[in-house]
Structures are given as structure tokens and as C-alpha cells.
Coordinates of C-alpha atoms in Angstrom, one line a residue:
X1 CA 122.3 93.2 72.9
X2 CA 122.4 95.2 69.7
X3 CA 120.2 94.8 66.6
X4 CA 120.6 95.8 63.0
X5 CA 118.2 95.3 60.2
X6 CA 119.2 94.6 56.6
X7 CA 116.3 95.6 54.4
X8 CA 112.9 94.4 55.4
X9 CA 113.5 90.7 55.8
X10 CA 116.8 90.1 57.7
X11 CA 117.6 91.0 61.3
X12 CA 120.9 90.5 63.0
X13 CA 121.1 90.5 66.8
X14 CA 124.5 90.5 68.6
X15 CA 125.0 89.5 72.2
X16 CA 128.6 89.2 73.3
X17 CA 130.5 87.4 70.6
X18 CA 127.5 85.5 69.1
X19 CA 125.4 86.9 66.2
X20 CA 121.9 85.7 65.6
X21 CA 121.1 86.0 61.9
X22 CA 117.3 86.0 61.8
X23 CA 115.4 85.2 58.5
X24 CA 112.5 87.5 59.0
X25 CA 109.9 87.2 56.3
X26 CA 107.3 85.3 58.4
X27 CA 104.2 86.0 56.2
X28 CA 105.9 84.1 53.3
X29 CA 107.5 81.4 55.5
X30 CA 110.9 83.0 54.7
X31 CA 110.6 82.3 51.0
X32 CA 113.7 84.0 49.5
X33 CA 112.6 86.8 47.2
X34 CA 115.1 89.0 45.3
X35 CA 114.9 91.6 48.1
X36 CA 115.5 89.0 50.8
X37 CA 118.4 87.5 48.9
X38 CA 120.0 91.0 48.6
X39 CA 119.5 91.4 52.4
X40 CA 121.1 88.1 53.2
X41 CA 124.1 88.9 51.1
X42 CA 124.5 92.4 52.7
X43 CA 124.1 90.9 56.2
X44 CA 126.8 88.3 55.5
X45 CA 129.2 90.9 54.2
X46 CA 128.7 92.9 57.4
X47 CA 129.2 89.9 59.6
X48 CA 132.3 88.7 57.8
X49 CA 133.9 92.1 58.4
X50 CA 133.0 92.2 62.1
X51 CA 136.0 90.9 64.2
X52 CA 133.9 90.8 67.3
X53 CA 131.6 88.0 66.0
X54 CA 133.0 84.6 66.8
X55 CA 129.9 82.5 65.9
X56 CA 126.8 83.1 63.8
X57 CA 123.5 81.3 64.4
X58 CA 121.0 81.3 61.6
X59 CA 117.4 81.3 62.8
X60 CA 113.8 82.0 61.7
X61 CA 111.1 84.3 63.0
X62 CA 108.4 82.0 61.6
X63 CA 107.0 79.3 63.9
X64 CA 106.2 76.9 61.0
X65 CA 109.3 77.2 58.8
X66 CA 113.0 77.8 58.8
X67 CA 112.8 78.7 55.1
X68 CA 110.8 77.2 52.3
X69 CA 113.3 78.1 49.6
X70 CA 113.0 80.4 46.6
X71 CA 109.9 82.7 46.2
X72 CA 108.2 80.8 43.4
X73 CA 105.4 83.4 43.2
X74 CA 108.0 86.0 42.3
X75 CA 109.8 83.6 40.0
X76 CA 106.5 82.9 38.2
X77 CA 106.4 86.5 37.1
X78 CA 110.0 86.6 35.7
X79 CA 110.8 86.6 32.1
X80 CA 113.8 84.5 31.0
X81 CA 115.9 87.7 30.9
X82 CA 114.8 88.7 34.4
X83 CA 115.6 85.2 35.8
X84 CA 119.1 85.5 34.3
X85 CA 119.6 88.9 35.9
X86 CA 118.4 87.7 39.3
X87 CA 120.7 84.7 39.4
X88 CA 123.8 86.5 40.7
X89 CA 121.7 88.0 43.5
X90 CA 120.3 84.7 44.6
X91 CA 123.7 83.0 44.3
X92 CA 125.4 85.7 46.4
X93 CA 122.9 85.0 49.3
X94 CA 123.9 81.3 49.6
X95 CA 127.6 81.8 49.0
X96 CA 127.5 84.6 51.6
X97 CA 126.4 82.2 54.3
X98 CA 128.7 79.5 53.0
X99 CA 131.7 81.8 53.1
X100 CA 131.2 83.3 56.5
X101 CA 134.7 83.1 58.1
X102 CA 133.5 82.2 61.6
X103 CA 131.7 79.0 62.7
X104 CA 128.0 78.9 61.8
X105 CA 125.1 77.0 63.3
X106 CA 121.7 76.6 61.7
X107 CA 118.7 76.3 64.0
X108 CA 116.0 74.5 62.0
X109 CA 112.4 74.5 63.0
X110 CA 109.6 73.3 60.7
X111 CA 110.2 73.3 56.9
X112 CA 113.6 73.7 55.5
X113 CA 113.1 73.0 51.8
X114 CA 115.0 73.8 48.7
X115 CA 117.0 76.9 49.2
X116 CA 116.0 76.9 52.8
X117 CA 117.7 73.6 53.4
X118 CA 120.7 74.9 51.3
X119 CA 121.0 77.8 53.7
X120 CA 121.3 75.2 56.5
X121 CA 123.7 73.1 54.5
X122 CA 125.9 76.1 54.1
X123 CA 126.4 76.2 57.9
X124 CA 128.9 74.1 59.8
X125 CA 126.4 72.5 62.2
X126 CA 122.7 72.0 61.8
X127 CA 120.6 71.8 65.0
X128 CA 117.0 70.7 64.5
X129 CA 113.9 70.0 66.5
X130 CA 111.1 67.4 66.2
X131 CA 109.0 69.6 63.8
X132 CA 111.8 69.7 61.2
X133 CA 111.2 68.6 57.6
X134 CA 114.1 68.9 55.1
X135 CA 114.4 68.3 51.4
X136 CA 115.6 69.4 48.0
X137 CA 112.5 69.2 45.9
X138 CA 113.7 71.3 42.9
X139 CA 113.5 68.6 40.2
X140 CA 109.7 68.4 41.0
X141 CA 109.3 71.9 39.6
X142 CA 111.7 71.5 36.7
X143 CA 114.9 72.9 38.0
X144 CA 117.8 71.7 40.2
X145 CA 119.2 72.8 43.6
X146 CA 120.9 76.1 42.8
X147 CA 122.1 77.2 46.2
X148 CA 124.8 74.6 46.6
X149 CA 122.7 71.6 47.3
X150 CA 124.1 69.3 44.6
X151 CA 127.6 69.9 46.0
X152 CA 127.0 70.3 49.8
X153 CA 124.6 67.4 50.3
X154 CA 127.0 64.7 48.7
X155 CA 129.8 66.0 50.9
X156 CA 127.6 65.6 53.9
X157 CA 125.9 62.2 53.3
X158 CA 127.7 60.6 50.3
X159 CA 127.0 60.6 46.6
X160 CA 124.4 57.8 46.5
X161 CA 122.3 59.0 49.4
X162 CA 122.3 62.5 48.0
X163 CA 121.3 61.2 44.6
X164 CA 118.3 59.4 46.0
X165 CA 117.2 62.5 47.9
X166 CA 117.7 64.9 45.0
X167 CA 116.2 62.6 42.3
X168 CA 113.1 61.7 44.3
X169 CA 112.6 65.3 45.7
X170 CA 111.3 63.7 48.8
X171 CA 110.8 65.4 52.2
X172 CA 112.5 63.9 55.2
X173 CA 111.2 64.4 58.7
X174 CA 113.4 65.0 61.8
X175 CA 114.1 61.5 63.1
X176 CA 115.1 60.1 59.7
X177 CA 117.0 63.3 58.9
X178 CA 119.1 62.8 62.0
X179 CA 119.6 59.1 61.2
X180 CA 120.8 59.9 57.6
X181 CA 123.0 62.8 58.7
X182 CA 120.9 65.5 57.1
X183 CA 120.9 67.3 60.4
X184 CA 123.5 67.0 63.2
X185 CA 121.7 67.5 66.5
X186 CA 118.1 66.9 67.5
X187 CA 116.9 69.2 70.4
X188 CA 113.7 70.0 72.1
X189 CA 114.1 73.7 71.0
X190 CA 116.5 74.2 68.1
X191 CA 117.1 77.9 68.6
X192 CA 117.9 77.5 72.3
X193 CA 120.2 74.6 71.7
X194 CA 121.9 76.3 68.8
X195 CA 122.5 79.5 70.8
X196 CA 123.9 77.4 73.7
X197 CA 126.2 75.6 71.3
X198 CA 127.3 78.9 69.9
X199 CA 128.1 80.2 73.4
X200 CA 130.4 77.2 74.0
X201 CA 132.1 77.7 70.7
X202 CA 132.5 81.5 71.2
X203 CA 134.4 80.9 74.5
X204 CA 137.4 79.7 72.3
X205 CA 140.0 81.7 70.4
X206 CA 138.4 83.7 67.5
X207 CA 141.7 83.4 65.6
X208 CA 141.8 79.6 66.2
X209 CA 138.1 79.2 65.3
X210 CA 138.4 81.0 61.9
X211 CA 141.7 79.2 61.1
X212 CA 140.2 75.8 62.0
X213 CA 137.1 76.4 59.8
X214 CA 139.3 77.5 56.9
X215 CA 141.5 74.4 57.2
X216 CA 138.5 72.1 57.3
X217 CA 136.7 73.8 54.4
X218 CA 139.8 74.1 52.1
X219 CA 141.0 70.6 52.9
X220 CA 137.7 68.9 52.2
X221 CA 137.9 66.6 49.2
X222 CA 141.7 66.9 48.9
X223 CA 143.9 63.8 49.2
X224 CA 145.5 63.4 52.7
X225 CA 148.9 64.9 51.8
X226 CA 147.4 68.0 50.2
X227 CA 144.9 68.3 53.1
X228 CA 147.8 68.2 55.6
X229 CA 149.5 71.0 53.7
X230 CA 146.3 73.1 54.1
X231 CA 146.3 72.3 57.8
X232 CA 149.9 73.3 58.1
X233 CA 149.3 76.7 56.4
X234 CA 146.4 77.3 58.8
X235 CA 148.5 76.3 61.8
X236 CA 151.2 78.8 60.7
X237 CA 148.7 81.5 60.5
X238 CA 147.8 81.2 64.2
X239 CA 151.1 79.8 65.7
X240 CA 152.5 83.3 66.3
X241 CA 149.2 85.1 67.1
X242 CA 148.3 87.0 70.2
X243 CA 145.6 84.4 70.8
X244 CA 148.1 81.6 70.9
X245 CA 150.3 83.4 73.3
X246 CA 147.3 84.3 75.6
X247 CA 145.9 80.7 75.4
X248 CA 149.2 79.2 76.5
X249 CA 149.7 81.8 79.2
X250 CA 146.1 81.3 80.6
X251 CA 146.6 77.5 80.7
X252 CA 149.8 77.8 82.7
X253 CA 148.3 80.4 85.0
X254 CA 145.1 78.4 85.5
X255 CA 142.7 81.1 84.4
X256 CA 140.3 81.8 81.6
X257 CA 141.9 83.4 78.6
X258 CA 141.1 86.9 77.5
X259 CA 141.5 86.6 73.8
X260 CA 142.9 89.6 71.9
X261 CA 141.5 88.2 68.7
X262 CA 144.6 88.8 66.7

């Protein structure tokens, strides 16, 4: 296992082809300060450029929270001009997670509120445990979700359900969150289950995984004909790859593939 720290508040562990992206500001329940946002963006850029990483799992070092969102104590000290200057940094953190090219899994334990839940929404799969509480409470403090929540939540649960959750700013506990589709998997231990899921995903072709994610992301919201064109483009990008040749050969030779990743 290798470890790399990005600033004070983000730690990335890599074991095999799985990267664990640890939100590591436990004293503040992982509230996203400007410094932490920069670190998240830097870690995402490094992971996106790493061809060895097939799956990224987003976890927390705090035993009470995945992430409670923006650091409102820091925000309270900002002038209007400082808030404007900080916005690109904050936005880059959330889009960094959203745009990771490999499959991503969020392991949610405890509170995932505001920007914390938006980080989870930016992942492809959300695994949660019984302690989980999610929500987008931004309108209760005079703002709106600004890390993708107004766009990602409707795509996950539908416009009316998302509107009810955003407009009421209510918190949703684990069982209801699973029922409503706010999380995907309930597990006894979210981190363990997420890493196990990541291991199963990582056994597959890295070229295929990234192309499949790209097709699903780009095709979302398009009409069927346009979506199928996106899929065809993604298929063509892998059809003549080394991974495709190795996968077919391994199947016929009844052995596990050794993916070249190209």
C-alpha cells in the first residue's frame, strides 16, 4: 500500500488498483474549508492522471461524519469579494470528484450534509451504513446547493422528490435514504463494503470501465437516439484496444485476463 497526502486534509491510499480518497479533517467533521477544497481538487487531478487506478473510494477519517459541507465558520469571516474569489476553488473540488474518469464509490458514515452529500452525489455509487444522515440544507442558511446538488439530485431521484428535499432542507436518515434512492447500498460497515465493491469492479478492464462511465455520464439526459450515438462512440474507443483483445483471449483460454490497460 502507498500513501500520499495532499495538503493537511486529504489522504490518498492506493492498494492494487483501488485508491481510497480519505477526507481527513476530523476535528471539523470534514467541513470543506478553502484549503481542503484546494486539496480535494489537487488529489482529483493526480488520480485522474494515474492509469493504474481503476476505482476510487471516497471515505472519511471522522467517526461521526462523512462530511458536513462547507466550512461556515470560515465563510462567516468572508467579505463579498472574498466569497467571489473563493468560489472557483470550491467549485473545482466538487467537479474534480464528479469528473474522475474511473468508477467512484462513496462510503458514507454519519452526516453527509450540504457539500458533503454533494461529494457523495458526485460518485457513481453511494454505500451507506445505519448511522447515515443525508440532506441538502442550504436554503435554511440563505443559499442554495452549490456543489452540483440541484442538478445531481434530480437526476438521481426525479425532479419532484429533489424539490421536496431541497426546499424543505430536511435531513434524511439511512433507511428512508435507501428507500428514496438517496443512497444505493446499505451495509453494516460502509467503508468495508465500499472497498469490497471497488475490488470487484477493479477486476474488470480499466479501458472498459472508463469508457462505460463516460458513455453513461455523457448519455444521461439525451434522447435515446443521441444516447445510442454516445454509446457507439464509447464502444469504438475500446473495440480495438489491448484490453478487448486480452479479454476475448482470456475468455477463450479459460483464464483470468491480465489487462494491459490500453
